[in-house]
GROMACS .gro file of C-alpha atoms in nm:
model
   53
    1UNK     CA    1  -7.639   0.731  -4.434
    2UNK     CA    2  -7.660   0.839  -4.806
    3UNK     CA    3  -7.553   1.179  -4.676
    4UNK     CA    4  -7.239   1.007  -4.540
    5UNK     CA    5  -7.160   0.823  -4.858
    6UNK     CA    6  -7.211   1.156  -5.073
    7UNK     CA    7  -6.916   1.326  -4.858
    8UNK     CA    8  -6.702   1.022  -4.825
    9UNK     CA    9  -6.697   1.011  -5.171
   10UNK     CA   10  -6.663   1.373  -5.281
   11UNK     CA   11  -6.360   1.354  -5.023
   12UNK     CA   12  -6.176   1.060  -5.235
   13UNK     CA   13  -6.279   1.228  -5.583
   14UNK     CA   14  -6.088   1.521  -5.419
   15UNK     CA   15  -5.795   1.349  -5.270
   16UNK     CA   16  -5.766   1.171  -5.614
   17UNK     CA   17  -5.742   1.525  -5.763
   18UNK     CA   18  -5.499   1.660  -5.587
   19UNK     CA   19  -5.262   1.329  -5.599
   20UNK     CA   20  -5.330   1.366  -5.917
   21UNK     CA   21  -5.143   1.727  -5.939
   22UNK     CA   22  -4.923   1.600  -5.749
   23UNK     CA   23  -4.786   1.349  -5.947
   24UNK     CA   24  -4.786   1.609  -6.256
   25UNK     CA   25  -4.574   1.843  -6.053
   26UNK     CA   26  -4.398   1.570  -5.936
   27UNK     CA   27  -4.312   1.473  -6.327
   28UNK     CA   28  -4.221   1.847  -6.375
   29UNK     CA   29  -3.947   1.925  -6.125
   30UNK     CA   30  -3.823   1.570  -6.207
   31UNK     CA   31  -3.814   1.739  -6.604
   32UNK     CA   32  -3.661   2.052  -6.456
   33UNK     CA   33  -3.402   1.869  -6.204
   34UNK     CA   34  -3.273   1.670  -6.552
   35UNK     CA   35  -3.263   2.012  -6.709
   36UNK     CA   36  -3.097   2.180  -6.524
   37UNK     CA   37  -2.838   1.839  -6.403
   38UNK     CA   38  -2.737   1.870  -6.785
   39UNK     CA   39  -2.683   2.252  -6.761
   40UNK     CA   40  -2.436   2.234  -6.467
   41UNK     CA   41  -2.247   1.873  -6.606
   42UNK     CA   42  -2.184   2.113  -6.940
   43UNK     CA   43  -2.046   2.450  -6.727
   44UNK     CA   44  -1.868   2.209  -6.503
   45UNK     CA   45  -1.693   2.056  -6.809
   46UNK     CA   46  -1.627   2.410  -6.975
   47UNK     CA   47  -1.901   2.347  -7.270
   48UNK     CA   48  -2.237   2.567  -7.171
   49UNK     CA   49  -2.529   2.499  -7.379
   50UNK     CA   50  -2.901   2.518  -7.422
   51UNK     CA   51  -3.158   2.310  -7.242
   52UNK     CA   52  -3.452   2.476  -7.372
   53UNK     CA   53  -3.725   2.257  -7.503
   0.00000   0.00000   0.00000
């Protein structure tokens, strides 16, 4: 039974992990998307600029 408990939870620390990556790639493209919105609303309206950090 305590052989069943050490994989369940070494199978939620995982899973936690990798939501966990998730959600910071998740924050990244959102960055990225917000970026690069910005960069196309300024080309669109004639005005390019920088949307480097």
């Amino acid at each position: 039974m305590s052989e069943l408990i050490e994989k369940l939870e070494t199978g939620i620390a995982a899973a936690v992990h990798e939501i966990d990556e998730l959600r910071a790639e998740n924050t990244r493209l959102r960055e990225l998307n917000t970026r690069l919105r910005a960069l196309l609303a300024s080309y669109e309206a004639g005005q390019p600029r920088r949307t480097t950090r």
